[in-house]
Amino acid sequence: VQLQASGGGLVQAGGSLRLSCTASGSRFSRNAMGWYRQAPGKQREFVAAIANVGATTYGDSVKGRFTISRDDTRNTVYLQMVSLKPEDTAVYYCSQYAGMWWGAIPDTWGQGTQVTVSS
């Protein structure tokens, strides 16, 4: 399985971005997907996850501002980000979990896409 993330960029505080992640392989619809992020000098942080049935969960810092969704016909997971803050600046990683629900850590990672929010 390969995960290809895109959609990152530079945006002003208060702005929006939508990240996309397309997966190769046939197991996409059966597995939970997630987004994580890592800012310079910080540990990787959980952002959001979506189960194969569509249930979602979010990290506390993004609740109410970010929305994760999936399109199984396109093998793609999305992360819609609104009301962006400078502290959202990070490399965002797409991930795939081994099962239908989000587990301890994903077993597959994409290459990351940079999101920079200017103040």
GROMACS .gro file of N, CA, C and O in nm:
model
  476
    1VAL      N    1   0.084  -0.119   0.000
    1VAL     CA    2   0.000   0.000   0.000
    1VAL      C    3   0.088   0.124   0.000
    1VAL      O    4   0.184   0.133   0.077
    2GLN      N    5   0.054   0.220  -0.085
    2GLN     CA    6   0.122   0.348  -0.087
    2GLN      C    7   0.018   0.458  -0.066
    2GLN      O    8  -0.091   0.452  -0.122
    3LEU      N    9   0.056   0.558   0.014
    3LEU     CA   10  -0.032   0.670   0.043
    3LEU      C   11   0.031   0.797  -0.011
    3LEU      O   12   0.145   0.828   0.021
    4GLN      N   13  -0.044   0.870  -0.091
    4GLN     CA   14   0.006   0.993  -0.154
    4GLN      C   15  -0.078   1.110  -0.106
    4GLN      O   16  -0.195   1.122  -0.144
    5ALA      N   17  -0.017   1.195  -0.025
    5ALA     CA   18  -0.088   1.311   0.029
    5ALA      C   19  -0.060   1.435  -0.055
    5ALA      O   20   0.047   1.450  -0.112
    6SER      N   21  -0.159   1.523  -0.059
    6SER     CA   22  -0.144   1.649  -0.133
    6SER      C   23  -0.237   1.753  -0.071
    6SER      O   24  -0.321   1.722   0.012
    7GLY      N   25  -0.220   1.878  -0.116
    7GLY     CA   26  -0.309   1.984  -0.073
    7GLY      C   27  -0.251   2.081   0.028
    7GLY      O   28  -0.316   2.180   0.062
    8GLY      N   29  -0.132   2.054   0.075
    8GLY     CA   30  -0.071   2.146   0.170
    8GLY      C   31  -0.031   2.276   0.102
    8GLY      O   32  -0.036   2.290  -0.019
    9GLY      N   33   0.008   2.373   0.185
    9GLY     CA   34   0.050   2.501   0.130
    9GLY      C   35   0.058   2.606   0.238
    9GLY      O   36   0.055   2.576   0.358
   10LEU      N   37   0.069   2.730   0.192
   10LEU     CA   38   0.078   2.845   0.281
   10LEU      C   39  -0.056   2.917   0.282
   10LEU      O   40  -0.112   2.947   0.177
   11VAL      N   41  -0.106   2.945   0.403
   11VAL     CA   42  -0.235   3.011   0.416
   11VAL      C   43  -0.228   3.106   0.534
   11VAL      O   44  -0.152   3.082   0.629
   12GLN      N   45  -0.307   3.211   0.528
   12GLN     CA   46  -0.312   3.305   0.640
   12GLN      C   47  -0.400   3.250   0.752
   12GLN      O   48  -0.490   3.169   0.728
   13ALA      N   49  -0.373   3.295   0.872
   13ALA     CA   50  -0.457   3.256   0.986
   13ALA      C   51  -0.603   3.288   0.956
   13ALA      O   52  -0.634   3.394   0.900
   14GLY      N   53  -0.689   3.195   0.992
   14GLY     CA   54  -0.831   3.209   0.962
   14GLY      C   55  -0.873   3.147   0.831
   14GLY      O   56  -0.993   3.135   0.803
   15GLY      N   57  -0.775   3.109   0.751
   15GLY     CA   58  -0.804   3.051   0.621
   15GLY      C   59  -0.834   2.903   0.627
   15GLY      O   60  -0.844   2.843   0.735
   16SER      N   61  -0.848   2.844   0.508
   16SER     CA   62  -0.887   2.703   0.497
   16SER      C   63  -0.796   2.631   0.398
   16SER      O   64  -0.740   2.692   0.305
   17LEU      N   65  -0.785   2.502   0.419
   17LEU     CA   66  -0.716   2.414   0.325
   17LEU      C   67  -0.785   2.278   0.329
   17LEU      O   68  -0.844   2.241   0.431
   18ARG      N   69  -0.776   2.205   0.219
   18ARG     CA   70  -0.823   2.068   0.218
   18ARG      C   71  -0.710   1.977   0.173
   18ARG      O   72  -0.656   1.993   0.063
   19LEU      N   73  -0.675   1.886   0.258
   19LEU     CA   74  -0.575   1.786   0.226
   19LEU      C   75  -0.644   1.662   0.169
   19LEU      O   76  -0.754   1.627   0.209
   20SER      N   77  -0.574   1.598   0.076
   20SER     CA   78  -0.621   1.473   0.018
   20SER      C   79  -0.513   1.368   0.031
   20SER      O   80  -0.394   1.399   0.030
   21CYS      N   81  -0.556   1.244   0.040
   21CYS     CA   82  -0.462   1.133   0.044
   21CYS      C   83  -0.522   1.017  -0.032
   21CYS      O   84  -0.628   0.966   0.005
   22THR      N   85  -0.453   0.977  -0.137
   22THR     CA   86  -0.500   0.867  -0.219
   22THR      C   87  -0.415   0.744  -0.194
   22THR      O   88  -0.292   0.752  -0.191
   23ALA      N   89  -0.483   0.631  -0.177
   23ALA     CA   90  -0.415   0.507  -0.145
   23ALA      C   91  -0.418   0.411  -0.263
   23ALA      O   92  -0.519   0.402  -0.333
   24SER      N   93  -0.309   0.342  -0.282
   24SER     CA   94  -0.307   0.233  -0.380
   24SER      C   95  -0.350   0.106  -0.308
   24SER      O   96  -0.354   0.101  -0.186
   25GLY      N   97  -0.384   0.004  -0.381
   25GLY     CA   98  -0.418  -0.122  -0.319
   25GLY      C   99  -0.567  -0.140  -0.299
   25GLY      O  100  -0.645  -0.047  -0.309
   26SER      N  101  -0.605  -0.262  -0.266
   26SER     CA  102  -0.747  -0.298  -0.264
   26SER      C  103  -0.808  -0.296  -0.125
   26SER      O  104  -0.928  -0.319  -0.111
   27ARG      N  105  -0.731  -0.269  -0.020
   27ARG     CA  106  -0.787  -0.280   0.114
   27ARG      C  107  -0.840  -0.148   0.167
   27ARG      O  108  -0.886  -0.142   0.280
   28PHE      N  109  -0.836  -0.040   0.087
   28PHE     CA  110  -0.871   0.092   0.138
   28PHE      C  111  -1.006   0.093   0.206
   28PHE      O  112  -1.021   0.142   0.317
   29SER      N  113  -1.109   0.039   0.143
   29SER     CA  114  -1.244   0.050   0.197
   29SER      C  115  -1.263  -0.031   0.325
   29SER      O  116  -1.360  -0.010   0.397
   30ARG      N  117  -1.174  -0.123   0.350
   30ARG     CA  118  -1.189  -0.210   0.468
   30ARG      C  119  -1.118  -0.155   0.592
   30ARG      O  120  -1.136  -0.207   0.701
   31ASN      N  121  -1.037  -0.051   0.572
   31ASN     CA  122  -0.950  -0.004   0.681
   31ASN      C  123  -0.981   0.138   0.724
   31ASN      O  124  -1.021   0.222   0.644
   32ALA      N  125  -0.957   0.162   0.852
   32ALA     CA  126  -0.964   0.298   0.904
   32ALA      C  127  -0.846   0.379   0.851
   32ALA      O  128  -0.739   0.324   0.824
   33MET      N  129  -0.868   0.509   0.837
   33MET     CA  130  -0.764   0.601   0.789
   33MET      C  131  -0.747   0.715   0.887
   33MET      O  132  -0.841   0.750   0.961
   34GLY      N  133  -0.630   0.774   0.886
   34GLY     CA  134  -0.606   0.881   0.982
   34GLY      C  135  -0.513   0.988   0.928
   34GLY      O  136  -0.447   0.970   0.826
   35TRP      N  137  -0.513   1.100   1.000
   35TRP     CA  138  -0.418   1.208   0.974
   35TRP      C  139  -0.344   1.239   1.104
   35TRP      O  140  -0.407   1.246   1.212
   36TYR      N  141  -0.215   1.258   1.092
   36TYR     CA  142  -0.130   1.301   1.202
   36TYR      C  143  -0.051   1.422   1.154
   36TYR      O  144  -0.046   1.450   1.035
   37ARG      N  145   0.010   1.492   1.248
   37ARG     CA  146   0.095   1.605   1.209
   37ARG      C  147   0.215   1.613   1.301
   37ARG      O  148   0.211   1.566   1.415
   38GLN      N  149   0.320   1.675   1.250
   38GLN     CA  150   0.441   1.693   1.329
   38GLN      C  151   0.498   1.831   1.301
   38GLN      O  152   0.534   1.862   1.187
   39ALA      N  153   0.504   1.911   1.405
   39ALA     CA  154   0.563   2.043   1.395
   39ALA      C  155   0.712   2.034   1.430
   39ALA      O  156   0.755   1.940   1.499
   40PRO      N  157   0.792   2.129   1.385
   40PRO     CA  158   0.936   2.126   1.414
   40PRO      C  159   0.963   2.118   1.563
   40PRO      O  160   0.906   2.195   1.642
   41GLY      N  161   1.047   2.024   1.602
   41GLY     CA  162   1.084   2.010   1.741
   41GLY      C  163   0.980   1.945   1.830
   41GLY      O  164   0.999   1.938   1.952
   42LYS      N  165   0.871   1.898   1.771
   42LYS     CA  166   0.764   1.836   1.850
   42LYS      C  167   0.739   1.693   1.805
   42LYS      O  168   0.777   1.653   1.695
   43GLN      N  169   0.673   1.618   1.892
   43GLN     CA  170   0.638   1.481   1.857
   43GLN      C  171   0.520   1.479   1.761
   43GLN      O  172   0.443   1.575   1.752
   44ARG      N  173   0.509   1.369   1.690
   44ARG     CA  174   0.396   1.353   1.599
   44ARG      C  175   0.267   1.351   1.681
   44ARG      O  176   0.258   1.285   1.785
   45GLU      N  177   0.166   1.421   1.631
   45GLU     CA  178   0.041   1.441   1.704
   45GLU      C  179  -0.076   1.385   1.624
   45GLU      O  180  -0.086   1.408   1.503
   46PHE      N  181  -0.166   1.316   1.690
   46PHE     CA  182  -0.287   1.266   1.626
   46PHE      C  183  -0.378   1.383   1.591
   46PHE      O  184  -0.402   1.472   1.673
   47VAL      N  185  -0.433   1.381   1.469
   47VAL     CA  186  -0.524   1.486   1.424
   47VAL      C  187  -0.667   1.433   1.411
   47VAL      O  188  -0.759   1.487   1.471
   48ALA      N  189  -0.685   1.327   1.333
   48ALA     CA  190  -0.820   1.276   1.308
   48ALA      C  191  -0.811   1.136   1.251
   48ALA      O  192  -0.710   1.098   1.191
   49ALA      N  193  -0.920   1.061   1.269
   49ALA     CA  194  -0.928   0.928   1.210
   49ALA      C  195  -1.073   0.900   1.171
   49ALA      O  196  -1.166   0.957   1.229
   50ILE      N  197  -1.087   0.812   1.073
   50ILE     CA  198  -1.220   0.773   1.027
   50ILE      C  199  -1.222   0.622   1.008
   50ILE      O  200  -1.135   0.566   0.943
   51ALA      N  201  -1.321   0.558   1.065
   51ALA     CA  202  -1.336   0.414   1.053
   51ALA      C  203  -1.389   0.378   0.915
   51ALA      O  204  -1.437   0.464   0.841
   52ASN      N  205  -1.385   0.251   0.882
   52ASN     CA  206  -1.434   0.211   0.750
   52ASN      C  207  -1.584   0.235   0.737
   52ASN      O  208  -1.635   0.253   0.626
   53VAL      N  209  -1.655   0.241   0.849
   53VAL     CA  210  -1.800   0.266   0.846
   53VAL      C  211  -1.833   0.415   0.852
   53VAL      O  212  -1.949   0.452   0.848
   54GLY      N  213  -1.731   0.499   0.864
   54GLY     CA  214  -1.752   0.643   0.861
   54GLY      C  215  -1.749   0.714   0.994
   54GLY      O  216  -1.752   0.838   0.997
   55ALA      N  217  -1.743   0.642   1.102
   55ALA     CA  218  -1.730   0.707   1.234
   55ALA      C  219  -1.598   0.781   1.240
   55ALA      O  220  -1.498   0.739   1.182
   56THR      N  221  -1.598   0.893   1.312
   56THR     CA  222  -1.479   0.979   1.316
   56THR      C  223  -1.440   1.013   1.459
   56THR      O  224  -1.521   1.007   1.552
   57THR      N  225  -1.314   1.048   1.474
   57THR     CA  226  -1.263   1.097   1.602
   57THR      C  227  -1.156   1.201   1.574
   57THR      O  228  -1.091   1.196   1.469
   58TYR      N  229  -1.140   1.297   1.666
   58TYR     CA  230  -1.049   1.410   1.643
   58TYR      C  231  -0.962   1.436   1.766
   58TYR      O  232  -1.003   1.411   1.881
   59GLY      N  233  -0.845   1.491   1.740
   59GLY     CA  234  -0.763   1.541   1.848
   59GLY      C  235  -0.827   1.666   1.908
   59GLY      O  236  -0.897   1.740   1.839
   60ASP      N  237  -0.802   1.690   2.035
   60ASP     CA  238  -0.867   1.801   2.104
   60ASP      C  239  -0.836   1.936   2.039
   60ASP      O  240  -0.920   2.025   2.036
   61SER      N  241  -0.716   1.951   1.988
   61SER     CA  242  -0.674   2.081   1.935
   61SER      C  243  -0.741   2.117   1.804
   61SER      O  244  -0.736   2.233   1.762
   62VAL      N  245  -0.806   2.022   1.737
   62VAL     CA  246  -0.867   2.051   1.607
   62VAL      C  247  -1.017   2.030   1.605
   62VAL      O  248  -1.082   2.057   1.503
   63LYS      N  249  -1.074   1.984   1.715
   63LYS     CA  250  -1.218   1.960   1.719
   63LYS      C  251  -1.295   2.087   1.685
   63LYS      O  252  -1.265   2.194   1.735
   64GLY      N  253  -1.395   2.071   1.599
   64GLY     CA  254  -1.477   2.184   1.559
   64GLY      C  255  -1.420   2.264   1.444
   64GLY      O  256  -1.489   2.350   1.389
   65ARG      N  257  -1.295   2.239   1.406
   65ARG     CA  258  -1.233   2.313   1.296
   65ARG      C  259  -1.195   2.222   1.179
   65ARG      O  260  -1.196   2.266   1.064
   66PHE      N  261  -1.161   2.099   1.207
   66PHE     CA  262  -1.119   2.005   1.103
   66PHE      C  263  -1.226   1.898   1.084
   66PHE      O  264  -1.292   1.858   1.181
   67THR      N  265  -1.239   1.851   0.961
   67THR     CA  266  -1.333   1.744   0.930
   67THR      C  267  -1.264   1.641   0.842
   67THR      O  268  -1.210   1.675   0.736
   68ILE      N  269  -1.267   1.517   0.886
   68ILE     CA  270  -1.212   1.407   0.806
   68ILE      C  271  -1.326   1.337   0.735
   68ILE      O  272  -1.435   1.321   0.790
   69SER      N  273  -1.301   1.298   0.611
   69SER     CA  274  -1.402   1.226   0.534
   69SER      C  275  -1.330   1.130   0.439
   69SER      O  276  -1.208   1.139   0.422
   70ARG      N  277  -1.406   1.041   0.380
   70ARG     CA  278  -1.346   0.945   0.288
   70ARG      C  279  -1.438   0.919   0.171
   70ARG      O  280  -1.560   0.927   0.183
   71ASP      N  281  -1.376   0.887   0.058
   71ASP     CA  282  -1.448   0.847  -0.061
   71ASP      C  283  -1.389   0.714  -0.106
   71ASP      O  284  -1.282   0.711  -0.168
   72ASP      N  285  -1.458   0.607  -0.072
   72ASP     CA  286  -1.404   0.476  -0.102
   72ASP      C  287  -1.402   0.446  -0.252
   72ASP      O  288  -1.328   0.360  -0.297
   73THR      N  289  -1.483   0.516  -0.330
   73THR     CA  290  -1.481   0.496  -0.475
   73THR      C  291  -1.354   0.553  -0.537
   73THR      O  292  -1.315   0.515  -0.647
   74ARG      N  293  -1.293   0.646  -0.466
   74ARG     CA  294  -1.169   0.709  -0.514
   74ARG      C  295  -1.047   0.669  -0.432
   74ARG      O  296  -0.938   0.721  -0.455
   75ASN      N  297  -1.064   0.579  -0.335
   75ASN     CA  298  -0.954   0.540  -0.246
   75ASN      C  299  -0.888   0.664  -0.184
   75ASN      O  300  -0.765   0.671  -0.174
   76THR      N  301  -0.968   0.759  -0.144
   76THR     CA  302  -0.915   0.886  -0.098
   76THR      C  303  -0.977   0.927   0.036
   76THR      O  304  -1.097   0.911   0.057
   77VAL      N  305  -0.891   0.979   0.122
   77VAL     CA  306  -0.935   1.037   0.248
   77VAL      C  307  -0.901   1.185   0.245
   77VAL      O  308  -0.797   1.224   0.190
   78TYR      N  309  -0.987   1.265   0.303
   78TYR     CA  310  -0.972   1.410   0.302
   78TYR      C  311  -0.962   1.465   0.443
   78TYR      O  312  -1.014   1.406   0.539
   79LEU      N  313  -0.899   1.580   0.454
   79LEU     CA  314  -0.900   1.655   0.579
   79LEU      C  315  -0.930   1.800   0.545
   79LEU      O  316  -0.846   1.870   0.489
   80GLN      N  317  -1.053   1.841   0.574
   80GLN     CA  318  -1.093   1.979   0.554
   80GLN      C  319  -1.057   2.058   0.679
   80GLN      O  320  -1.101   2.024   0.789
   81MET      N  321  -0.978   2.163   0.660
   81MET     CA  322  -0.931   2.243   0.773
   81MET      C  323  -0.979   2.386   0.755
   81MET      O  324  -0.953   2.448   0.652
   82VAL      N  325  -1.050   2.436   0.855
   82VAL     CA  326  -1.096   2.574   0.853
   82VAL      C  327  -1.049   2.644   0.979
   82VAL      O  328  -1.002   2.580   1.074
   83SER      N  329  -1.062   2.776   0.978
   83SER     CA  330  -1.019   2.857   1.093
   83SER      C  331  -0.877   2.821   1.135
   83SER      O  332  -0.849   2.802   1.254
   84LEU      N  333  -0.789   2.812   1.039
   84LEU     CA  334  -0.652   2.769   1.067
   84LEU      C  335  -0.579   2.870   1.155
   84LEU      O  336  -0.600   2.992   1.144
   85LYS      N  337  -0.493   2.816   1.239
   85LYS     CA  338  -0.415   2.897   1.332
   85LYS      C  339  -0.266   2.874   1.306
   85LYS      O  340  -0.228   2.768   1.254
   86PRO      N  341  -0.182   2.968   1.344
   86PRO     CA  342  -0.038   2.945   1.325
   86PRO      C  343   0.011   2.817   1.392
   86PRO      O  344   0.103   2.752   1.340
   87GLU      N  345  -0.049   2.778   1.501
   87GLU     CA  346  -0.007   2.656   1.569
   87GLU      C  347  -0.048   2.529   1.495
   87GLU      O  348  -0.009   2.419   1.536
   88ASP      N  349  -0.124   2.542   1.388
   88ASP     CA  350  -0.155   2.428   1.302
   88ASP      C  351  -0.042   2.400   1.202
   88ASP      O  352  -0.046   2.299   1.130
   89THR      N  353   0.057   2.487   1.198
   89THR     CA  354   0.170   2.468   1.108
   89THR      C  355   0.244   2.339   1.141
   89THR      O  356   0.285   2.318   1.255
   90ALA      N  357   0.257   2.253   1.041
   90ALA     CA  358   0.320   2.122   1.062
   90ALA      C  359   0.326   2.048   0.930
   90ALA      O  360   0.265   2.091   0.831
   91VAL      N  361   0.398   1.938   0.931
   91VAL     CA  362   0.387   1.842   0.821
   91VAL      C  363   0.274   1.747   0.857
   91VAL      O  364   0.273   1.690   0.967
   92TYR      N  365   0.181   1.732   0.766
   92TYR     CA  366   0.065   1.647   0.789
   92TYR      C  367   0.084   1.514   0.716
   92TYR      O  368   0.116   1.511   0.597
   93TYR      N  369   0.062   1.407   0.790
   93TYR     CA  370   0.083   1.272   0.737
   93TYR      C  371  -0.049   1.196   0.731
   93TYR      O  372  -0.125   1.192   0.829
   94CYS      N  373  -0.070   1.136   0.617
   94CYS     CA  374  -0.183   1.045   0.600
   94CYS      C  375  -0.140   0.908   0.650
   94CYS      O  376  -0.023   0.870   0.635
   95SER      N  377  -0.234   0.833   0.705
   95SER     CA  378  -0.199   0.701   0.757
   95SER      C  379  -0.315   0.604   0.739
   95SER      O  380  -0.431   0.645   0.727
   96GLN      N  381  -0.280   0.478   0.740
   96GLN     CA  382  -0.380   0.372   0.730
   96GLN      C  383  -0.363   0.276   0.848
   96GLN      O  384  -0.252   0.234   0.878
   97TYR      N  385  -0.474   0.242   0.910
   97TYR     CA  386  -0.471   0.148   1.021
   97TYR      C  387  -0.486   0.004   0.970
   97TYR      O  388  -0.533  -0.018   0.859
   98ALA      N  389  -0.449  -0.089   1.053
   98ALA     CA  390  -0.450  -0.230   1.012
   98ALA      C  391  -0.592  -0.285   1.007
   98ALA      O  392  -0.616  -0.384   0.938
   99GLY      N  393  -0.686  -0.224   1.078
   99GLY     CA  394  -0.821  -0.278   1.086
   99GLY      C  395  -0.928  -0.177   1.053
   99GLY      O  396  -0.901  -0.068   1.001
  100MET      N  397  -1.051  -0.212   1.084
  100MET     CA  398  -1.166  -0.129   1.049
  100MET      C  399  -1.174  -0.003   1.133
  100MET      O  400  -1.233   0.098   1.090
  101TRP      N  401  -1.119  -0.009   1.255
  101TRP     CA  402  -1.123   0.105   1.346
  101TRP      C  403  -0.981   0.152   1.375
  101TRP      O  404  -0.884   0.081   1.352
  102TRP      N  405  -0.971   0.273   1.429
  102TRP     CA  406  -0.839   0.326   1.460
  102TRP      C  407  -0.781   0.251   1.579
  102TRP      O  408  -0.845   0.226   1.677
  103GLY      N  409  -0.656   0.209   1.566
  103GLY     CA  410  -0.591   0.134   1.672
  103GLY      C  411  -0.487   0.219   1.741
  103GLY      O  412  -0.493   0.341   1.739
  104ALA      N  413  -0.388   0.156   1.799
  104ALA     CA  414  -0.285   0.228   1.873
  104ALA      C  415  -0.205   0.318   1.779
  104ALA      O  416  -0.197   0.439   1.799
  105ILE      N  417  -0.150   0.263   1.676
  105ILE     CA  418  -0.079   0.340   1.574
  105ILE      C  419  -0.109   0.279   1.438
  105ILE      O  420  -0.133   0.160   1.429
  106PRO      N  421  -0.107   0.361   1.334
  106PRO     CA  422  -0.128   0.307   1.200
  106PRO      C  423  -0.011   0.219   1.156
  106PRO      O  424   0.098   0.230   1.213
  107ASP      N  425  -0.036   0.138   1.055
  107ASP     CA  426   0.072   0.052   1.009
  107ASP      C  427   0.129   0.097   0.875
  107ASP      O  428   0.227   0.040   0.828
  108THR      N  429   0.068   0.198   0.815
  108THR     CA  430   0.117   0.250   0.687
  108THR      C  431   0.111   0.402   0.691
  108THR      O  432   0.012   0.459   0.736
  109TRP      N  433   0.216   0.467   0.638
  109TRP     CA  434   0.226   0.613   0.641
  109TRP      C  435   0.255   0.668   0.503
  109TRP      O  436   0.329   0.607   0.425
  110GLY      N  437   0.200   0.785   0.476
  110GLY     CA  438   0.233   0.858   0.355
  110GLY      C  439   0.355   0.945   0.377
  110GLY      O  440   0.414   0.946   0.486
  111GLN      N  441   0.389   1.023   0.275
  111GLN     CA  442   0.514   1.099   0.279
  111GLN      C  443   0.501   1.235   0.347
  111GLN      O  444   0.601   1.296   0.378
  112GLY      N  445   0.383   1.282   0.372
  112GLY     CA  446   0.363   1.409   0.440
  112GLY      C  447   0.346   1.524   0.343
  112GLY      O  448   0.403   1.525   0.233
  113THR      N  449   0.268   1.623   0.387
  113THR     CA  450   0.249   1.745   0.311
  113THR      C  451   0.256   1.863   0.409
  113THR      O  452   0.197   1.858   0.516
  114GLN      N  453   0.330   1.966   0.369
  114GLN     CA  454   0.354   2.079   0.459
  114GLN      C  455   0.236   2.175   0.459
  114GLN      O  456   0.188   2.217   0.353
  115VAL      N  457   0.193   2.211   0.579
  115VAL     CA  458   0.092   2.315   0.597
  115VAL      C  459   0.156   2.426   0.680
  115VAL      O  460   0.207   2.400   0.789
  116THR      N  461   0.154   2.547   0.627
  116THR     CA  462   0.210   2.661   0.697
  116THR      C  463   0.103   2.769   0.711
  116THR      O  464   0.045   2.811   0.610
  117VAL      N  465   0.078   2.810   0.833
  117VAL     CA  466  -0.024   2.911   0.860
  117VAL      C  467   0.047   3.036   0.912
  117VAL      O  468   0.111   3.032   1.017
  118SER      N  469   0.034   3.144   0.838
  118SER     CA  470   0.099   3.269   0.878
  118SER      C  471   0.005   3.354   0.962
  118SER      O  472  -0.116   3.352   0.944
  119SER      N  473   0.064   3.429   1.053
  119SER     CA  474  -0.018   3.512   1.143
  119SER      C  475  -0.040   3.650   1.084
  119SER      O  476   0.018   3.687   0.984
   0.00000   0.00000   0.00000
